[in-house]
Short mmCIF file of C-alpha atoms in Angstrom, two decimals:
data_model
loop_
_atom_site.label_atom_id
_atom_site.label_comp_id
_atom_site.label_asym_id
_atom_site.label_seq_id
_atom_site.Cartn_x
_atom_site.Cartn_y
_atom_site.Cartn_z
CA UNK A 1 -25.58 -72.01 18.64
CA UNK A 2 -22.28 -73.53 17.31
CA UNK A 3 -19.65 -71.13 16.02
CA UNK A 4 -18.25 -72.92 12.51
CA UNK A 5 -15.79 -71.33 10.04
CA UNK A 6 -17.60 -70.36 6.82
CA UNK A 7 -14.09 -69.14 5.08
CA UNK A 8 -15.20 -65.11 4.80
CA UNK A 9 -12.17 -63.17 4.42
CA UNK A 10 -11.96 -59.72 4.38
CA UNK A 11 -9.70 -59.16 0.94
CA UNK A 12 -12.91 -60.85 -1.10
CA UNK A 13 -15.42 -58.61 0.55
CA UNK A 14 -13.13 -55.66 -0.49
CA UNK A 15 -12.91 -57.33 -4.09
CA UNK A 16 -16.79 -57.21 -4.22
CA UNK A 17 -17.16 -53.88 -2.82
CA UNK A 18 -18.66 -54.63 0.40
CA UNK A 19 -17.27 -51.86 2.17
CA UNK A 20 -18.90 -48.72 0.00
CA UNK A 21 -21.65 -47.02 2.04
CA UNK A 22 -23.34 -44.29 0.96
CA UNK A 23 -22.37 -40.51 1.17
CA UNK A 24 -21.78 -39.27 4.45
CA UNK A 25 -24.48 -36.92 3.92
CA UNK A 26 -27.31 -39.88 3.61
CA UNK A 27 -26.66 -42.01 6.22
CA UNK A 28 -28.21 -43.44 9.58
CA UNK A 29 -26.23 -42.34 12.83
CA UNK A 30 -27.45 -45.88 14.09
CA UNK A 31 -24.69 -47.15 11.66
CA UNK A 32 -22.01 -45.48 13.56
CA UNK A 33 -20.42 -48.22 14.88
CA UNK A 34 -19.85 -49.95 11.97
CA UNK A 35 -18.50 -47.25 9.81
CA UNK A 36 -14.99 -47.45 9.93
CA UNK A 37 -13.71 -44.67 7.82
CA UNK A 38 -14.63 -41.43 5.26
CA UNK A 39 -13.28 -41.15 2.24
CA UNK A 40 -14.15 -39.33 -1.10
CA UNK A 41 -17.59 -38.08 1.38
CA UNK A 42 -18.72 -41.82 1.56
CA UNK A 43 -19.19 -43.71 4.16
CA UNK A 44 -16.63 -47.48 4.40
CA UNK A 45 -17.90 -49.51 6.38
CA UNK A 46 -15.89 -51.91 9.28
CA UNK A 47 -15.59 -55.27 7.07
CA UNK A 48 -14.31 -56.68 10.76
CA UNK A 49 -17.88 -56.42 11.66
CA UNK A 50 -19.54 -57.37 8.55
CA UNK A 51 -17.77 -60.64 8.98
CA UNK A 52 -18.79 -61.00 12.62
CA UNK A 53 -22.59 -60.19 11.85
CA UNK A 54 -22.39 -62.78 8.72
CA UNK A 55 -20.77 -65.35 10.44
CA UNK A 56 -23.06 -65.75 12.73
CA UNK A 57 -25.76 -65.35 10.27
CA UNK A 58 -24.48 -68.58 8.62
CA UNK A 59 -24.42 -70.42 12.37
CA UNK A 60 -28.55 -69.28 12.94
CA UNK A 61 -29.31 -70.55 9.01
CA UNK A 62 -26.87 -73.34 9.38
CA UNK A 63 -28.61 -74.48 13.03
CA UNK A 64 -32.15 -73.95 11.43
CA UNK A 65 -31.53 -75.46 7.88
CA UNK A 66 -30.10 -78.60 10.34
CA UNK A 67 -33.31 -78.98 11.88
CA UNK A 68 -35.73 -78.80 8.86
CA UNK A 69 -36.74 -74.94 9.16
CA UNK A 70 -37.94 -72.89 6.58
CA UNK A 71 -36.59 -69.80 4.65
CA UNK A 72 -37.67 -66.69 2.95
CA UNK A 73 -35.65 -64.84 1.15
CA UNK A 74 -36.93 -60.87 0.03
CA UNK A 75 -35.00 -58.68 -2.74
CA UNK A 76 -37.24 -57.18 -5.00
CA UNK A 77 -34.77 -54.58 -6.47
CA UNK A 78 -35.03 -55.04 -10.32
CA UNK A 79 -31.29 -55.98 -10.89
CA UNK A 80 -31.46 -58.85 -8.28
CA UNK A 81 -34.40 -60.56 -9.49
CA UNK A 82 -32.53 -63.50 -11.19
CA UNK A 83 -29.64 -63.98 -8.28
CA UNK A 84 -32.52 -64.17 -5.84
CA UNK A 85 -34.30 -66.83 -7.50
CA UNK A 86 -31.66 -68.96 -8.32
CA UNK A 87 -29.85 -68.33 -4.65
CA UNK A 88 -33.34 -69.74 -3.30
CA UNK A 89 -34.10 -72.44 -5.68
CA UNK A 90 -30.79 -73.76 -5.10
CA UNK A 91 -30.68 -74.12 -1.03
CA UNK A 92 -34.69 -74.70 -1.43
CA UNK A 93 -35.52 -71.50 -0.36
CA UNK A 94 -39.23 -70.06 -0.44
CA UNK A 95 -38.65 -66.47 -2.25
CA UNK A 96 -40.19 -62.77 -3.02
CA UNK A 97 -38.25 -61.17 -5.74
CA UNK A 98 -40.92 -58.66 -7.57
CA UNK A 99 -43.03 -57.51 -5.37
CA UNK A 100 -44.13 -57.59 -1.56
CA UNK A 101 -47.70 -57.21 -1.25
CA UNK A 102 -48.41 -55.66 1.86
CA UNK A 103 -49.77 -58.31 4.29
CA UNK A 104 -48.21 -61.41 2.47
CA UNK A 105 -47.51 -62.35 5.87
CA UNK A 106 -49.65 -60.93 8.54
CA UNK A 107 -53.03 -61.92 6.82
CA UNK A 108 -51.58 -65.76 5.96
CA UNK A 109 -54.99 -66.54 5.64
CA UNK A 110 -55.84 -64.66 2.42
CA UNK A 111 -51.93 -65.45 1.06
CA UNK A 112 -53.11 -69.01 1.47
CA UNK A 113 -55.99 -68.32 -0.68
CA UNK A 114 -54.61 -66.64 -2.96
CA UNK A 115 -52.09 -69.70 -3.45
CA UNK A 116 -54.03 -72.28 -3.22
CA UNK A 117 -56.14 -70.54 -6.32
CA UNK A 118 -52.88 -70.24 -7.91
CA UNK A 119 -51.87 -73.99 -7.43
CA UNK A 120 -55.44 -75.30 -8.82
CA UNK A 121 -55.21 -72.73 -11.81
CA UNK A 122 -51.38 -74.40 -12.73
CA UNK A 123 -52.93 -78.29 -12.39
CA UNK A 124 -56.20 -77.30 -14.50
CA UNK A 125 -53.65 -75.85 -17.22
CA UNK A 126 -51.32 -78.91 -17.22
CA UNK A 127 -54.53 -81.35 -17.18
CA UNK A 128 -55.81 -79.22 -20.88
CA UNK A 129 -58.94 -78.28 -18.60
CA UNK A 130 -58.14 -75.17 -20.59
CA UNK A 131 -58.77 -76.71 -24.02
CA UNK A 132 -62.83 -76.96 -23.02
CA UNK A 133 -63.05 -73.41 -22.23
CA UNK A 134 -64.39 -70.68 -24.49
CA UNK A 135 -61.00 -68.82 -26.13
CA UNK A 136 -62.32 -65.32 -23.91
CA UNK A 137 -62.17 -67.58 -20.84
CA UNK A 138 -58.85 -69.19 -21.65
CA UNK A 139 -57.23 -65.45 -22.10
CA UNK A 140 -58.56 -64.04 -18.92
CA UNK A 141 -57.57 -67.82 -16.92
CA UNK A 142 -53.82 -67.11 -18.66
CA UNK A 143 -53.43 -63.40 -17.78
CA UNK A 144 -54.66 -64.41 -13.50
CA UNK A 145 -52.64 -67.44 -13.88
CA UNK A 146 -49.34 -65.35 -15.73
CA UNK A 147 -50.19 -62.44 -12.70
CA UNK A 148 -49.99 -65.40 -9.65
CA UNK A 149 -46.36 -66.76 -11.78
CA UNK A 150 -44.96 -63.21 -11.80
CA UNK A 151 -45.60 -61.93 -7.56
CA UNK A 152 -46.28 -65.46 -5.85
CA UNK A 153 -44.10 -68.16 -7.70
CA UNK A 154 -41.26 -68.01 -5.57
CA UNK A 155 -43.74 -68.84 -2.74
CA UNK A 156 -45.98 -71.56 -4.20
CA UNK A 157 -44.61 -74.41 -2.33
CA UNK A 158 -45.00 -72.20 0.96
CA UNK A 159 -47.65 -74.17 3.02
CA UNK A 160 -46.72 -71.94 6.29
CA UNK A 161 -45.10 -69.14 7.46
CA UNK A 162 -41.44 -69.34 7.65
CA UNK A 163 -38.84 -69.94 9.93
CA UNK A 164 -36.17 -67.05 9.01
CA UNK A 165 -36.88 -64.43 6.50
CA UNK A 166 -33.64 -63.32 5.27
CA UNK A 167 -34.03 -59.41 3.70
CA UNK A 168 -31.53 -57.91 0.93
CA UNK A 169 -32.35 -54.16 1.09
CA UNK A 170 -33.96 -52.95 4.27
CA UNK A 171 -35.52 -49.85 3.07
CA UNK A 172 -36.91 -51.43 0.17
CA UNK A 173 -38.18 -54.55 1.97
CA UNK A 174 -39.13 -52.42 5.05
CA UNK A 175 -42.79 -53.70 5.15
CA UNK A 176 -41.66 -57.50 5.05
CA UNK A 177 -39.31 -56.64 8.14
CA UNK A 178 -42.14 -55.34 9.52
CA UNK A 179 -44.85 -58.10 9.23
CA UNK A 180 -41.44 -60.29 10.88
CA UNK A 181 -41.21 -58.01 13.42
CA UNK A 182 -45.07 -58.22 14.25
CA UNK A 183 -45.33 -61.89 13.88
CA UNK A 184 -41.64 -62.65 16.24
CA UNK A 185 -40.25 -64.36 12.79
CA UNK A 186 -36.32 -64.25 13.00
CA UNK A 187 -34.80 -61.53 9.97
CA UNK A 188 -31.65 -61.14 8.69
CA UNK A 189 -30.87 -58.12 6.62
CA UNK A 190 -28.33 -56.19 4.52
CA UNK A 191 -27.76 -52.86 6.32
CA UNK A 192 -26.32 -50.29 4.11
CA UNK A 193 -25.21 -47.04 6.04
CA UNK A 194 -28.79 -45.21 5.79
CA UNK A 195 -30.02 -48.29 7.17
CA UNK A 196 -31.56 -48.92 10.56
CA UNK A 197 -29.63 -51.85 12.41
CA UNK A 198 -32.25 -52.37 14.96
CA UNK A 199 -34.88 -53.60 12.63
CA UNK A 200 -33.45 -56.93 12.21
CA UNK A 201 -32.26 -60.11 14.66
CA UNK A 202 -29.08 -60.04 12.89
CA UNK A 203 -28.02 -56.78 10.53
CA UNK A 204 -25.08 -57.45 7.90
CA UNK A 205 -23.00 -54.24 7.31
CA UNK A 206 -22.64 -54.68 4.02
CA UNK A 207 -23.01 -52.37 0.47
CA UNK A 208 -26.93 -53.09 -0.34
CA UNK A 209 -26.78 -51.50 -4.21
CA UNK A 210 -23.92 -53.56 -6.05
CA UNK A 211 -24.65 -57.11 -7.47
CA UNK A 212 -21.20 -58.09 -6.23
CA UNK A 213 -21.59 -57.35 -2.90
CA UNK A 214 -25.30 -58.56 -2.53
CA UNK A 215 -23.97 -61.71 -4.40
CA UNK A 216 -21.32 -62.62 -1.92
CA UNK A 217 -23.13 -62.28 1.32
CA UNK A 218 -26.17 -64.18 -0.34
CA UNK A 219 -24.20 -67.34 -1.33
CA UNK A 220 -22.45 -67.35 2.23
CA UNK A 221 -25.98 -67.79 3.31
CA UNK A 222 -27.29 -69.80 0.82
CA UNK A 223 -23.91 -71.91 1.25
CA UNK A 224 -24.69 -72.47 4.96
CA UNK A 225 -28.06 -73.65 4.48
CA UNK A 226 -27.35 -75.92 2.11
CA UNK A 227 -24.81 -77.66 4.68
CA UNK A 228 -27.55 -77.40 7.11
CA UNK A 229 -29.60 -79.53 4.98
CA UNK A 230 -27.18 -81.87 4.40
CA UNK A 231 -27.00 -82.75 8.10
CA UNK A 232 -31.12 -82.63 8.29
CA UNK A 233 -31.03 -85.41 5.09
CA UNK A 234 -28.46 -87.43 7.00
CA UNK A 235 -29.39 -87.47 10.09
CA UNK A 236 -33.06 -88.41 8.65
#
């Protein structure tokens, strides 16, 4: 894997409050070494290695993005919903951002059901199949159709598993780490200070609860895979 510079300086990761862990009393002795200091009874974290962890985050997307892979990306805290869609939508990202369903995943075969049911449901709709229906029918078509939108429209396009599932909030997401884990899919994940760092090929010390923080490490990534798939276009 090729080192690359992906400009990630430590005076804008103190701007967006990367460095806030949590209070020393809720915190993960696995995090030790990357803890840095105490102050106020919360944890900072070493910014040295959260740009070491993210820069080589953004050489394993960059790499995989190059060669046509395929991303997940998981944050399904209410107050990222909209930066997760529209950080995956614009590198062409597959995306979770309500809810994981337990097994989304591991039992791909019922996920594939469930979207191919979803995709036929969106093409009868746009074809005014609807408009032949009985009104009762149309409501309860909507209301399935409105359900599939909300939990597996981020995903619709996914014809496979993916590549690299990239995770926002470990603890949260701990069940989509998991399914990874089981099925040897590469993870990246934010790892706040009550976090676990061995749950994930690559863990980003990083603040996991404020938008700015989550925001910056995201568009690093989403940054690098976008270059990656500039090379995959030209090079095809």
């Amino acid at each position: 894997m090729t080192r690359r510079y992906w400009n990630i300086n430590l005076k804008e990761m103190v701007e967006a409050g990367v460095h806030f862990g949590h209070g020393i009393k809720k915190w993960n002795p696995k995090m030790a070494p990357y803890i840095s200091a105490k102050r106020k009874g919360t944890h900072i974290i070493n910014l040295a290695r959260t740009a070491r962890f993210l820069s080589e985050a953004c050489d394993l997307v960059f790499d995989a993005a190059s060669q046509g892979k395929s991303f997940l990306i998981v944050g399904t805290k209410k107050r990222t919903t909209d930066l997760v869609a529209s950080a995956a939508i614009r590198a062409r990202c597959h995306y979770v951002n309500k809810k994981w369903f337990s097994g989304m995943l591991t039992n791909w075969s019922i996920t594939k059901t469930r979207l191919s049911q979803f995709r036929d449901l969106r093409a009868e709709e746009k074809m005014g199949k609807f408009q032949h229906l009985p009104k009762r029918d149309v409501a309860i078509l909507k209301r399935k159709l409105s359900t599939l939108q909300r939990y597996l429209g981020g995903i619709k396009y996914m014809t496979r598993l993916p590549d690299i599932v990239i995770v926002l909030d470990q603890q949260k997401e701990y069940i989509a780490l998991r399914e990874c884990a089981i099925l040897g899919i590469p993870t990246i994940s934010l790892v706040d200070t009550n976090c676990d760092p061995d749950l994930a090929n690559i863990s980003i010390p990083a603040n996991d609860d404020t938008m700015t923080s989550i925001r910056l490490i995201l568009n690093k990534l989403v940054f690098a895979i976008c270059e990656g798939r500039s090379l995959y276009i030209r090079n095809h």
